PDB file of C-alpha atoms in Angstrom:
ATOM      1  CA  UNK A   1     -15.636 -24.392 -14.113  1.00 60.00           C
ATOM      2  CA  UNK A   2     -17.777 -21.526 -12.093  1.00 81.00           C
ATOM      3  CA  UNK A   3     -20.343 -23.930 -11.429  1.00 81.00           C
ATOM      4  CA  UNK A   4     -17.852 -26.309  -9.362  1.00 80.00           C
ATOM      5  CA  UNK A   5     -16.263 -23.392  -7.466  1.00 90.00           C
ATOM      6  CA  UNK A   6     -19.541 -22.089  -6.210  1.00 89.00           C
ATOM      7  CA  UNK A   7     -21.292 -25.517  -5.616  1.00 90.00           C
ATOM      8  CA  UNK A   8     -17.978 -26.388  -3.701  1.00 86.00           C
ATOM      9  CA  UNK A   9     -17.588 -23.205  -1.750  1.00 84.00           C
ATOM     10  CA  UNK A  10     -21.440 -23.302  -0.689  1.00 86.00           C
ATOM     11  CA  UNK A  11     -21.259 -27.118   0.836  1.00 87.00           C
ATOM     12  CA  UNK A  12     -18.211 -25.558   2.735  1.00 89.00           C
ATOM     13  CA  UNK A  13     -20.029 -22.948   3.787  1.00 88.00           C
ATOM     14  CA  UNK A  14     -22.822 -24.662   4.949  1.00 85.00           C
ATOM     15  CA  UNK A  15     -20.487 -27.195   7.502  1.00 91.00           C
ATOM     16  CA  UNK A  16     -18.048 -24.195   8.238  1.00 95.00           C
ATOM     17  CA  UNK A  17     -19.178 -20.813   7.701  1.00 95.00           C
ATOM     18  CA  UNK A  18     -22.727 -21.337   9.708  1.00 95.00           C
ATOM     19  CA  UNK A  19     -22.964 -20.629  13.486  1.00 96.00           C
ATOM     20  CA  UNK A  20     -23.096 -24.640  13.817  1.00 96.00           C
ATOM     21  CA  UNK A  21     -19.569 -24.095  12.151  1.00 96.00           C
ATOM     22  CA  UNK A  22     -18.434 -21.859  14.845  1.00 97.00           C
ATOM     23  CA  UNK A  23     -19.686 -23.721  17.869  1.00 97.00           C
ATOM     24  CA  UNK A  24     -17.848 -26.600  16.388  1.00 97.00           C
ATOM     25  CA  UNK A  25     -14.513 -24.533  15.845  1.00 97.00           C
ATOM     26  CA  UNK A  26     -14.783 -22.700  19.037  1.00 98.00           C
ATOM     27  CA  UNK A  27     -14.257 -25.802  21.380  1.00 98.00           C
ATOM     28  CA  UNK A  28     -11.019 -25.758  20.374  1.00 97.00           C
ATOM     29  CA  UNK A  29     -10.444 -22.078  21.501  1.00 98.00           C
ATOM     30  CA  UNK A  30      -8.474 -21.241  24.328  1.00 98.00           C
ATOM     31  CA  UNK A  31     -10.107 -18.815  25.770  1.00 97.00           C
ATOM     32  CA  UNK A  32      -6.747 -17.061  27.761  1.00 98.00           C
ATOM     33  CA  UNK A  33      -5.442 -16.392  24.296  1.00 98.00           C
ATOM     34  CA  UNK A  34      -7.785 -13.101  24.388  1.00 98.00           C
ATOM     35  CA  UNK A  35      -8.586 -12.440  27.836  1.00 97.00           C
ATOM     36  CA  UNK A  36      -6.141  -9.885  27.682  1.00 97.00           C
ATOM     37  CA  UNK A  37      -5.517  -5.806  29.434  1.00 98.00           C
ATOM     38  CA  UNK A  38      -4.713  -4.281  25.981  1.00 98.00           C
ATOM     39  CA  UNK A  39      -4.022  -1.021  28.126  1.00 98.00           C
ATOM     40  CA  UNK A  40      -1.657   1.419  26.006  1.00 97.00           C
ATOM     41  CA  UNK A  41      -2.235  -0.258  22.667  1.00 98.00           C
ATOM     42  CA  UNK A  42      -4.082   1.330  20.067  1.00 98.00           C
ATOM     43  CA  UNK A  43      -6.534   0.077  17.165  1.00 98.00           C
ATOM     44  CA  UNK A  44      -7.842   1.681  14.245  1.00 98.00           C
ATOM     45  CA  UNK A  45     -11.209  -0.026  13.327  1.00 98.00           C
ATOM     46  CA  UNK A  46     -12.375   1.111   9.590  1.00 98.00           C
ATOM     47  CA  UNK A  47     -16.359   0.297   9.235  1.00 97.00           C
ATOM     48  CA  UNK A  48     -16.853   0.214  13.118  1.00 97.00           C
ATOM     49  CA  UNK A  49     -20.179   1.781  13.631  1.00 95.00           C
ATOM     50  CA  UNK A  50     -22.331  -1.880  13.089  1.00 94.00           C
ATOM     51  CA  UNK A  51     -21.844  -5.414  12.259  1.00 95.00           C
ATOM     52  CA  UNK A  52     -18.385  -7.160  12.990  1.00 97.00           C
ATOM     53  CA  UNK A  53     -16.742  -3.920  12.900  1.00 97.00           C
ATOM     54  CA  UNK A  54     -18.324  -2.593  15.746  1.00 97.00           C
ATOM     55  CA  UNK A  55     -18.464  -6.191  17.584  1.00 98.00           C
ATOM     56  CA  UNK A  56     -14.620  -6.021  17.196  1.00 98.00           C
ATOM     57  CA  UNK A  57     -14.237  -2.378  18.457  1.00 98.00           C
ATOM     58  CA  UNK A  58     -16.538  -3.115  21.293  1.00 98.00           C
ATOM     59  CA  UNK A  59     -14.203  -6.153  22.526  1.00 98.00           C
ATOM     60  CA  UNK A  60     -10.879  -4.470  22.320  1.00 98.00           C
ATOM     61  CA  UNK A  61     -12.475  -2.018  24.322  1.00 98.00           C
ATOM     62  CA  UNK A  62     -13.510  -4.256  27.116  1.00 98.00           C
ATOM     63  CA  UNK A  63     -10.077  -5.047  26.936  1.00 98.00           C
ATOM     64  CA  UNK A  64      -8.652  -1.329  27.751  1.00 98.00           C
ATOM     65  CA  UNK A  65      -7.428  -0.910  23.965  1.00 98.00           C
ATOM     66  CA  UNK A  66      -7.577   2.664  22.786  1.00 98.00           C
ATOM     67  CA  UNK A  67      -9.864   2.261  19.444  1.00 98.00           C
ATOM     68  CA  UNK A  68     -10.711   4.574  16.707  1.00 98.00           C
ATOM     69  CA  UNK A  69     -13.527   4.260  15.161  1.00 98.00           C
ATOM     70  CA  UNK A  70     -13.494   5.416  11.319  1.00 98.00           C
ATOM     71  CA  UNK A  71     -16.846   5.364   9.871  1.00 97.00           C
ATOM     72  CA  UNK A  72     -18.776   7.043   6.880  1.00 95.00           C
ATOM     73  CA  UNK A  73     -21.953   8.043   8.349  1.00 95.00           C
ATOM     74  CA  UNK A  74     -21.280  10.219  11.441  1.00 96.00           C
ATOM     75  CA  UNK A  75     -24.847   9.924  13.205  1.00 97.00           C
ATOM     76  CA  UNK A  76     -24.830   6.169  13.256  1.00 95.00           C
ATOM     77  CA  UNK A  77     -20.893   6.483  14.014  1.00 96.00           C
ATOM     78  CA  UNK A  78     -21.849   8.688  17.440  1.00 97.00           C
ATOM     79  CA  UNK A  79     -24.316   6.007  18.262  1.00 97.00           C
ATOM     80  CA  UNK A  80     -22.445   3.348  18.076  1.00 97.00           C
ATOM     81  CA  UNK A  81     -19.083   5.070  20.132  1.00 98.00           C
ATOM     82  CA  UNK A  82     -21.924   5.736  22.619  1.00 98.00           C
ATOM     83  CA  UNK A  83     -22.836   2.635  23.189  1.00 97.00           C
ATOM     84  CA  UNK A  84     -19.165   0.893  22.832  1.00 98.00           C
ATOM     85  CA  UNK A  85     -18.175   3.689  25.883  1.00 98.00           C
ATOM     86  CA  UNK A  86     -21.343   3.064  28.110  1.00 98.00           C
ATOM     87  CA  UNK A  87     -21.114  -0.808  27.569  1.00 98.00           C
ATOM     88  CA  UNK A  88     -17.581  -1.186  28.431  1.00 98.00           C
ATOM     89  CA  UNK A  89     -16.471   1.793  30.934  1.00 98.00           C
ATOM     90  CA  UNK A  90     -13.821   3.121  28.415  1.00 98.00           C
ATOM     91  CA  UNK A  91     -13.719   6.396  27.980  1.00 98.00           C
ATOM     92  CA  UNK A  92     -10.551   5.722  25.386  1.00 98.00           C
ATOM     93  CA  UNK A  93     -12.778   5.920  22.040  1.00 98.00           C
ATOM     94  CA  UNK A  94     -12.312   7.929  18.866  1.00 98.00           C
ATOM     95  CA  UNK A  95     -14.533   8.650  16.092  1.00 98.00           C
ATOM     96  CA  UNK A  96     -13.340   9.776  12.740  1.00 98.00           C
ATOM     97  CA  UNK A  97     -15.665  10.627   9.971  1.00 98.00           C
ATOM     98  CA  UNK A  98     -14.152   9.115   6.575  1.00 98.00           C
ATOM     99  CA  UNK A  99     -15.744   7.591   3.503  1.00 97.00           C
ATOM    100  CA  UNK A 100     -13.431   4.838   2.784  1.00 97.00           C
ATOM    101  CA  UNK A 101     -14.453   4.737  -1.214  1.00 97.00           C
ATOM    102  CA  UNK A 102     -13.218   8.122  -1.209  1.00 97.00           C
ATOM    103  CA  UNK A 103      -9.303   8.168  -1.935  1.00 97.00           C
ATOM    104  CA  UNK A 104      -9.259  11.711  -1.061  1.00 97.00           C
ATOM    105  CA  UNK A 105     -10.285  11.559   2.336  1.00 97.00           C
ATOM    106  CA  UNK A 106      -8.355   8.550   3.309  1.00 98.00           C
ATOM    107  CA  UNK A 107      -4.946  10.229   2.208  1.00 97.00           C
ATOM    108  CA  UNK A 108      -5.866  13.306   4.445  1.00 96.00           C
ATOM    109  CA  UNK A 109      -7.424  11.649   7.207  1.00 97.00           C
ATOM    110  CA  UNK A 110      -4.007   9.080   7.865  1.00 97.00           C
ATOM    111  CA  UNK A 111      -1.553  12.314   7.016  1.00 96.00           C
ATOM    112  CA  UNK A 112      -3.570  13.952  10.208  1.00 97.00           C
ATOM    113  CA  UNK A 113      -3.669  10.525  12.317  1.00 98.00           C
ATOM    114  CA  UNK A 114      -0.218  10.022  11.685  1.00 96.00           C
ATOM    115  CA  UNK A 115       0.719  13.978  13.523  1.00 95.00           C
ATOM    116  CA  UNK A 116      -1.611  13.318  16.460  1.00 97.00           C
ATOM    117  CA  UNK A 117      -1.709   9.569  17.686  1.00 97.00           C
ATOM    118  CA  UNK A 118      -0.068   6.306  17.416  1.00 97.00           C
ATOM    119  CA  UNK A 119      -1.100   3.020  15.765  1.00 98.00           C
ATOM    120  CA  UNK A 120      -0.664  -0.544  17.009  1.00 98.00           C
ATOM    121  CA  UNK A 121      -3.138  -2.457  14.912  1.00 98.00           C
ATOM    122  CA  UNK A 122      -5.034  -1.376  11.937  1.00 98.00           C
ATOM    123  CA  UNK A 123      -8.300  -3.294  11.747  1.00 98.00           C
ATOM    124  CA  UNK A 124      -9.787  -2.917   7.569  1.00 98.00           C
ATOM    125  CA  UNK A 125     -13.167  -3.961   8.092  1.00 98.00           C
ATOM    126  CA  UNK A 126     -15.086  -1.311   5.725  1.00 97.00           C
ATOM    127  CA  UNK A 127     -16.274  -2.869   2.840  1.00 95.00           C
ATOM    128  CA  UNK A 128     -19.482  -2.786   0.744  1.00 94.00           C
ATOM    129  CA  UNK A 129     -21.641  -5.134  -1.991  1.00 93.00           C
ATOM    130  CA  UNK A 130     -23.183  -2.452  -4.545  1.00 94.00           C
ATOM    131  CA  UNK A 131     -25.322  -4.924  -6.621  1.00 93.00           C
ATOM    132  CA  UNK A 132     -25.625  -2.356  -9.563  1.00 94.00           C
ATOM    133  CA  UNK A 133     -22.625  -0.621 -10.990  1.00 97.00           C
ATOM    134  CA  UNK A 134     -22.027   2.262  -9.592  1.00 97.00           C
ATOM    135  CA  UNK A 135     -19.636   5.077  -9.531  1.00 97.00           C
ATOM    136  CA  UNK A 136     -18.076   7.111  -6.863  1.00 97.00           C
ATOM    137  CA  UNK A 137     -17.965  11.128  -7.176  1.00 96.00           C
ATOM    138  CA  UNK A 138     -14.107  10.163  -8.647  1.00 96.00           C
ATOM    139  CA  UNK A 139     -15.668   8.094 -11.266  1.00 96.00           C
ATOM    140  CA  UNK A 140     -14.382   4.621  -9.277  1.00 97.00           C
ATOM    141  CA  UNK A 141     -16.667   1.522  -9.498  1.00 98.00           C
ATOM    142  CA  UNK A 142     -18.027   1.517  -5.726  1.00 97.00           C
ATOM    143  CA  UNK A 143     -16.828  -1.877  -4.674  1.00 97.00           C
ATOM    144  CA  UNK A 144     -13.634  -1.454  -6.146  1.00 98.00           C
ATOM    145  CA  UNK A 145     -13.065   1.924  -4.516  1.00 98.00           C
ATOM    146  CA  UNK A 146     -14.319   0.486  -0.879  1.00 98.00           C
ATOM    147  CA  UNK A 147     -13.170  -2.934  -0.983  1.00 98.00           C
ATOM    148  CA  UNK A 148      -9.614  -2.930  -2.577  1.00 98.00           C
ATOM    149  CA  UNK A 149      -8.343   0.544  -3.508  1.00 98.00           C
ATOM    150  CA  UNK A 150      -9.552   2.174   0.488  1.00 98.00           C
ATOM    151  CA  UNK A 151      -8.220  -0.851   2.087  1.00 98.00           C
ATOM    152  CA  UNK A 152      -4.969  -0.255  -0.273  1.00 98.00           C
ATOM    153  CA  UNK A 153      -4.482   3.505   0.595  1.00 98.00           C
ATOM    154  CA  UNK A 154      -5.387   3.244   4.406  1.00 98.00           C
ATOM    155  CA  UNK A 155      -3.034   0.435   5.135  1.00 98.00           C
ATOM    156  CA  UNK A 156      -0.063   1.945   3.015  1.00 97.00           C
ATOM    157  CA  UNK A 157      -1.026   5.610   4.180  1.00 97.00           C
ATOM    158  CA  UNK A 158      -0.660   4.338   7.349  1.00 98.00           C
ATOM    159  CA  UNK A 159       2.643   2.025   7.035  1.00 98.00           C
ATOM    160  CA  UNK A 160       4.956   4.320   8.113  1.00 97.00           C
ATOM    161  CA  UNK A 161       3.365   4.955  11.621  1.00 98.00           C
ATOM    162  CA  UNK A 162       2.936   1.101  12.065  1.00 98.00           C
ATOM    163  CA  UNK A 163       6.581   0.850  11.209  1.00 97.00           C
ATOM    164  CA  UNK A 164       7.313   2.359  14.577  1.00 96.00           C
ATOM    165  CA  UNK A 165       5.161   0.607  16.843  1.00 97.00           C
ATOM    166  CA  UNK A 166       5.634  -2.502  19.200  1.00 95.00           C
ATOM    167  CA  UNK A 167       4.180  -5.399  17.972  1.00 98.00           C
ATOM    168  CA  UNK A 168       2.595  -3.970  14.884  1.00 98.00           C
ATOM    169  CA  UNK A 169      -0.462  -5.828  13.267  1.00 98.00           C
ATOM    170  CA  UNK A 170      -2.725  -5.072   9.796  1.00 99.00           C
ATOM    171  CA  UNK A 171      -5.970  -7.649   9.757  1.00 98.00           C
ATOM    172  CA  UNK A 172      -8.156  -7.295   7.008  1.00 98.00           C
ATOM    173  CA  UNK A 173     -11.726  -8.662   7.091  1.00 98.00           C
ATOM    174  CA  UNK A 174     -12.324 -10.673   3.926  1.00 97.00           C
ATOM    175  CA  UNK A 175     -14.737 -13.303   2.680  1.00 95.00           C
ATOM    176  CA  UNK A 176     -14.765 -17.264   1.976  1.00 92.00           C
ATOM    177  CA  UNK A 177     -16.462 -15.812  -0.965  1.00 92.00           C
ATOM    178  CA  UNK A 178     -12.895 -15.153  -2.783  1.00 96.00           C
ATOM    179  CA  UNK A 179     -12.636 -18.728  -2.923  1.00 95.00           C
ATOM    180  CA  UNK A 180     -14.542 -18.701  -5.977  1.00 94.00           C
ATOM    181  CA  UNK A 181     -12.619 -16.018  -8.084  1.00 96.00           C
ATOM    182  CA  UNK A 182      -9.265 -16.063  -9.558  1.00 96.00           C
ATOM    183  CA  UNK A 183      -7.341 -12.488  -9.562  1.00 98.00           C
ATOM    184  CA  UNK A 184      -8.586 -10.926 -12.570  1.00 97.00           C
ATOM    185  CA  UNK A 185      -6.600  -7.487 -13.249  1.00 97.00           C
ATOM    186  CA  UNK A 186      -8.111  -6.968 -16.474  1.00 97.00           C
ATOM    187  CA  UNK A 187     -10.780  -5.098 -15.372  1.00 96.00           C
ATOM    188  CA  UNK A 188     -10.380  -3.697 -11.771  1.00 97.00           C
ATOM    189  CA  UNK A 189     -13.568  -1.881 -12.312  1.00 96.00           C
ATOM    190  CA  UNK A 190     -15.966  -4.523 -13.869  1.00 96.00           C
ATOM    191  CA  UNK A 191     -17.003  -2.348 -16.646  1.00 94.00           C
ATOM    192  CA  UNK A 192     -16.795  -5.166 -19.005  1.00 93.00           C
ATOM    193  CA  UNK A 193     -19.510  -7.680 -19.637  1.00 90.00           C
ATOM    194  CA  UNK A 194     -22.850  -8.031 -17.196  1.00 94.00           C
ATOM    195  CA  UNK A 195     -22.214  -7.028 -13.968  1.00 96.00           C
ATOM    196  CA  UNK A 196     -22.584  -9.311 -11.119  1.00 95.00           C
ATOM    197  CA  UNK A 197     -22.111  -7.297  -7.750  1.00 94.00           C
ATOM    198  CA  UNK A 198     -21.772 -10.563  -5.476  1.00 93.00           C
ATOM    199  CA  UNK A 199     -18.659 -11.808  -8.051  1.00 95.00           C
ATOM    200  CA  UNK A 200     -17.314  -8.644  -8.036  1.00 97.00           C
ATOM    201  CA  UNK A 201     -17.167  -8.456  -3.959  1.00 96.00           C
ATOM    202  CA  UNK A 202     -15.560 -11.724  -3.892  1.00 96.00           C
ATOM    203  CA  UNK A 203     -13.194 -10.479  -6.678  1.00 98.00           C
ATOM    204  CA  UNK A 204     -12.553  -7.814  -4.262  1.00 98.00           C
ATOM    205  CA  UNK A 205     -12.050 -10.086  -1.727  1.00 97.00           C
ATOM    206  CA  UNK A 206      -9.377 -12.438  -3.470  1.00 98.00           C
ATOM    207  CA  UNK A 207      -7.843  -8.618  -4.046  1.00 98.00           C
ATOM    208  CA  UNK A 208      -7.344  -8.160  -0.441  1.00 98.00           C
ATOM    209  CA  UNK A 209      -5.844 -11.479  -0.091  1.00 98.00           C
ATOM    210  CA  UNK A 210      -3.446 -10.778  -2.502  1.00 98.00           C
ATOM    211  CA  UNK A 211      -2.463  -7.506  -0.996  1.00 98.00           C
ATOM    212  CA  UNK A 212      -2.169  -9.234   2.623  1.00 98.00           C
ATOM    213  CA  UNK A 213       0.227 -11.948   0.960  1.00 98.00           C
ATOM    214  CA  UNK A 214       2.249  -9.070  -0.821  1.00 98.00           C
ATOM    215  CA  UNK A 215       2.781  -6.655   2.144  1.00 98.00           C
ATOM    216  CA  UNK A 216       3.854  -9.364   4.691  1.00 98.00           C
ATOM    217  CA  UNK A 217       6.837  -9.975   1.798  1.00 98.00           C
ATOM    218  CA  UNK A 218       7.730  -6.452   2.206  1.00 97.00           C
ATOM    219  CA  UNK A 219       7.009  -5.267   5.313  1.00 98.00           C
ATOM    220  CA  UNK A 220       9.005  -7.774   8.086  1.00 97.00           C
ATOM    221  CA  UNK A 221       8.063  -5.652  10.724  1.00 97.00           C
ATOM    222  CA  UNK A 222       4.403  -5.680  11.005  1.00 98.00           C
ATOM    223  CA  UNK A 223       2.336  -8.884  11.122  1.00 98.00           C
ATOM    224  CA  UNK A 224      -0.243  -9.131   8.349  1.00 98.00           C
ATOM    225  CA  UNK A 225      -3.571 -11.461   8.296  1.00 98.00           C
ATOM    226  CA  UNK A 226      -6.603 -11.314   6.294  1.00 98.00           C
ATOM    227  CA  UNK A 227      -9.643 -13.629   7.502  1.00 98.00           C
ATOM    228  CA  UNK A 228     -13.007 -15.197   6.823  1.00 97.00           C
ATOM    229  CA  UNK A 229     -15.959 -14.240   9.566  1.00 96.00           C
ATOM    230  CA  UNK A 230     -17.925 -16.803   8.641  1.00 95.00           C
ATOM    231  CA  UNK A 231     -21.647 -16.327   7.134  1.00 92.00           C
ATOM    232  CA  UNK A 232     -22.909 -13.623  10.023  1.00 91.00           C
ATOM    233  CA  UNK A 233     -25.760 -11.769  10.954  1.00 87.00           C
ATOM    234  CA  UNK A 234     -25.045  -8.476  10.150  1.00 88.00           C
ATOM    235  CA  UNK A 235     -27.103  -5.356   8.493  1.00 85.00           C
ATOM    236  CA  UNK A 236     -24.358  -5.760   5.734  1.00 83.00           C
ATOM    237  CA  UNK A 237     -25.708  -9.495   4.792  1.00 85.00           C
ATOM    238  CA  UNK A 238     -29.350  -8.419   5.465  1.00 87.00           C
ATOM    239  CA  UNK A 239     -29.088  -5.330   3.440  1.00 85.00           C
ATOM    240  CA  UNK A 240     -27.197  -6.614   0.082  1.00 81.00           C
ATOM    241  CA  UNK A 241     -27.683 -10.504  -0.289  1.00 82.00           C
ATOM    242  CA  UNK A 242     -31.716 -10.325   1.192  1.00 87.00           C
ATOM    243  CA  UNK A 243     -32.133 -13.765  -0.414  1.00 86.00           C
ATOM    244  CA  UNK A 244     -29.088 -15.124   0.995  1.00 85.00           C
ATOM    245  CA  UNK A 245     -30.290 -14.121   4.643  1.00 79.00           C
ATOM    246  CA  UNK A 246     -33.670 -14.723   4.159  1.00 88.00           C
ATOM    247  CA  UNK A 247     -32.754 -18.510   3.033  1.00 89.00           C
ATOM    248  CA  UNK A 248     -29.892 -19.129   5.860  1.00 86.00           C
ATOM    249  CA  UNK A 249     -30.764 -16.411   8.639  1.00 86.00           C
ATOM    250  CA  UNK A 250     -31.670 -19.502  11.419  1.00 90.00           C
ATOM    251  CA  UNK A 251     -28.086 -20.825  10.690  1.00 90.00           C
ATOM    252  CA  UNK A 252     -26.088 -17.107  10.749  1.00 94.00           C
ATOM    253  CA  UNK A 253     -23.537 -16.636  13.032  1.00 96.00           C
ATOM    254  CA  UNK A 254     -23.754 -13.945  15.694  1.00 95.00           C
ATOM    255  CA  UNK A 255     -21.904 -10.235  14.973  1.00 95.00           C
ATOM    256  CA  UNK A 256     -19.755 -11.116  18.002  1.00 96.00           C
ATOM    257  CA  UNK A 257     -19.085 -14.689  16.878  1.00 97.00           C
ATOM    258  CA  UNK A 258     -18.163 -13.199  13.627  1.00 97.00           C
ATOM    259  CA  UNK A 259     -15.669 -10.996  15.042  1.00 98.00           C
ATOM    260  CA  UNK A 260     -14.067 -13.766  17.264  1.00 98.00           C
ATOM    261  CA  UNK A 261     -11.040 -14.075  14.892  1.00 98.00           C
ATOM    262  CA  UNK A 262     -10.345 -10.377  14.339  1.00 98.00           C
ATOM    263  CA  UNK A 263     -10.344 -10.056  17.795  1.00 98.00           C
ATOM    264  CA  UNK A 264      -7.938 -12.853  18.061  1.00 98.00           C
ATOM    265  CA  UNK A 265      -5.407 -11.308  15.459  1.00 98.00           C
ATOM    266  CA  UNK A 266      -5.581  -8.351  17.320  1.00 98.00           C
ATOM    267  CA  UNK A 267      -4.817  -9.368  20.585  1.00 98.00           C
ATOM    268  CA  UNK A 268      -3.478 -12.353  21.112  1.00 98.00           C
ATOM    269  CA  UNK A 269      -0.196 -13.559  21.608  1.00 98.00           C
ATOM    270  CA  UNK A 270      -0.798 -16.954  19.406  1.00 98.00           C
ATOM    271  CA  UNK A 271      -1.710 -15.260  16.495  1.00 98.00           C
ATOM    272  CA  UNK A 272       1.869 -13.170  15.811  1.00 98.00           C
ATOM    273  CA  UNK A 273       3.707 -16.953  16.003  1.00 98.00           C
ATOM    274  CA  UNK A 274       1.571 -17.920  13.017  1.00 98.00           C
ATOM    275  CA  UNK A 275       3.959 -16.489   9.795  1.00 98.00           C
ATOM    276  CA  UNK A 276       2.651 -12.965   8.316  1.00 98.00           C
ATOM    277  CA  UNK A 277       0.473 -13.100   5.130  1.00 98.00           C
ATOM    278  CA  UNK A 278      -2.008 -15.990   5.989  1.00 98.00           C
ATOM    279  CA  UNK A 279      -5.877 -16.540   5.433  1.00 98.00           C
ATOM    280  CA  UNK A 280      -7.770 -17.662   8.788  1.00 98.00           C
ATOM    281  CA  UNK A 281     -11.294 -18.691   9.410  1.00 98.00           C
ATOM    282  CA  UNK A 282     -12.094 -19.515  13.118  1.00 98.00           C
ATOM    283  CA  UNK A 283      -8.542 -18.981  14.731  1.00 98.00           C
ATOM    284  CA  UNK A 284      -6.940 -21.091  12.431  1.00 98.00           C
ATOM    285  CA  UNK A 285      -4.955 -20.203   9.074  1.00 98.00           C
ATOM    286  CA  UNK A 286      -6.756 -21.984   5.873  1.00 97.00           C
ATOM    287  CA  UNK A 287      -5.679 -22.608   2.384  1.00 96.00           C
ATOM    288  CA  UNK A 288      -6.501 -19.782  -0.161  1.00 97.00           C
ATOM    289  CA  UNK A 289      -7.599 -21.861  -2.846  1.00 96.00           C
ATOM    290  CA  UNK A 290     -10.410 -24.896  -3.316  1.00 93.00           C
ATOM    291  CA  UNK A 291      -8.795 -27.927  -4.547  1.00 90.00           C
ATOM    292  CA  UNK A 292      -9.354 -28.304  -8.215  1.00 86.00           C
ATOM    293  CA  UNK A 293     -10.549 -24.535  -8.718  1.00 87.00           C
ATOM    294  CA  UNK A 294      -7.831 -23.342 -10.649  1.00 92.00           C
ATOM    295  CA  UNK A 295      -8.042 -19.997  -8.909  1.00 95.00           C
ATOM    296  CA  UNK A 296      -4.191 -19.816  -8.119  1.00 96.00           C
ATOM    297  CA  UNK A 297      -2.470 -16.420  -9.974  1.00 96.00           C
ATOM    298  CA  UNK A 298       0.878 -15.941 -11.770  1.00 96.00           C
ATOM    299  CA  UNK A 299       3.386 -13.910  -9.532  1.00 97.00           C
ATOM    300  CA  UNK A 300       3.420 -11.053 -12.099  1.00 98.00           C
ATOM    301  CA  UNK A 301      -0.605 -10.456 -11.786  1.00 98.00           C
ATOM    302  CA  UNK A 302       0.127 -10.365  -7.995  1.00 98.00           C
ATOM    303  CA  UNK A 303       2.941  -7.621  -8.612  1.00 98.00           C
ATOM    304  CA  UNK A 304       0.977  -6.300 -11.517  1.00 98.00           C
ATOM    305  CA  UNK A 305      -2.085  -5.502  -8.683  1.00 98.00           C
ATOM    306  CA  UNK A 306       0.019  -4.093  -6.390  1.00 98.00           C
ATOM    307  CA  UNK A 307       1.434  -1.620  -9.235  1.00 98.00           C
ATOM    308  CA  UNK A 308      -1.750  -0.648 -10.525  1.00 98.00           C
ATOM    309  CA  UNK A 309      -3.144   0.232  -7.302  1.00 98.00           C
ATOM    310  CA  UNK A 310      -0.193   2.400  -6.350  1.00 97.00           C
ATOM    311  CA  UNK A 311      -0.105   4.280  -9.643  1.00 96.00           C
ATOM    312  CA  UNK A 312      -4.224   4.570  -8.540  1.00 95.00           C
ATOM    313  CA  UNK A 313      -3.773   5.814  -5.092  1.00 96.00           C
ATOM    314  CA  UNK A 314      -0.693   8.329  -6.029  1.00 95.00           C
ATOM    315  CA  UNK A 315      -2.994   9.932  -8.410  1.00 94.00           C
ATOM    316  CA  UNK A 316      -5.218  10.640  -5.509  1.00 94.00           C
ATOM    317  CA  UNK A 317      -2.414  11.913  -2.859  1.00 87.00           C
ATOM    318  CA  UNK A 318      -1.165  14.353  -5.679  1.00 57.00           C
ATOM    319  CA  UNK A 319      -4.409  16.234  -5.978  1.00 46.00           C
ATOM    320  CA  UNK A 320      -5.135  16.690  -2.013  1.00 41.00           C
ATOM    321  CA  UNK A 321      -4.163  19.267  -0.294  1.00 45.00           C
ATOM    322  CA  UNK A 322      -1.200  19.803   1.599  1.00 43.00           C
TER     323      UNK A 322
END
């Protein structure tokens, strides 16, 4: 069945996920949806020093929003911040150095952030695709630690702050690659069998879709969404998928095109007219399963994922100072 999923996904990708797919979809966009002044609203973007994260942060800054850049690498983040301030003239850009693969760091950051700032919109963009099985200093498989557990902790730790905000939103940048994976809760850290970084990443992205759906049910005052940016020419794609990049580089979207739906979900009034918990591509909700791909999960597996992540997260919270 995996060959069927992969083939259907790739054909779909050639049609929809490339630059041509964006250009076709964008003919139906309403520019007024994102031509807004968002001064006074606070946005937090993880993985904001390059790629789609930086492109999103820059567009929010252009519209007057207060932007918190959460990045792992201080030097690259400072360069990104300076670029955003210079290009947009917006001085309300703040930098926070946090490694999203380190659960203790996320808890400590979130606790401090809640005491010092307000937050209207959280954008979970940070991610990684590590092609060999690597463990973090906490003994966590790195893709899982960053893409799934990091996203879970950042979101749940900031929920109390978001619950207080007007028009609160959480947007998670996922991938159409999740369409080739069925949720697998039996091996969250990919320790069994051969390790395929691309498929581990796709599994993490499926997990993000499930997280979004579960959060939407539990937190009615916050609008949750998850999205696929299409195949974009970003540093992450160039470094993690060199063969794919070489084959597809002339057809890839720009970073700004990849970020367009993130921006739309973050600022437009139209986005929150849609039900919470949906998966978006090019400003439209799209199915989270391919036809006949058998990737649906029983509800108990989805609930179990949430329970397992909560247990993981509390373990790291209990050992953090304060």
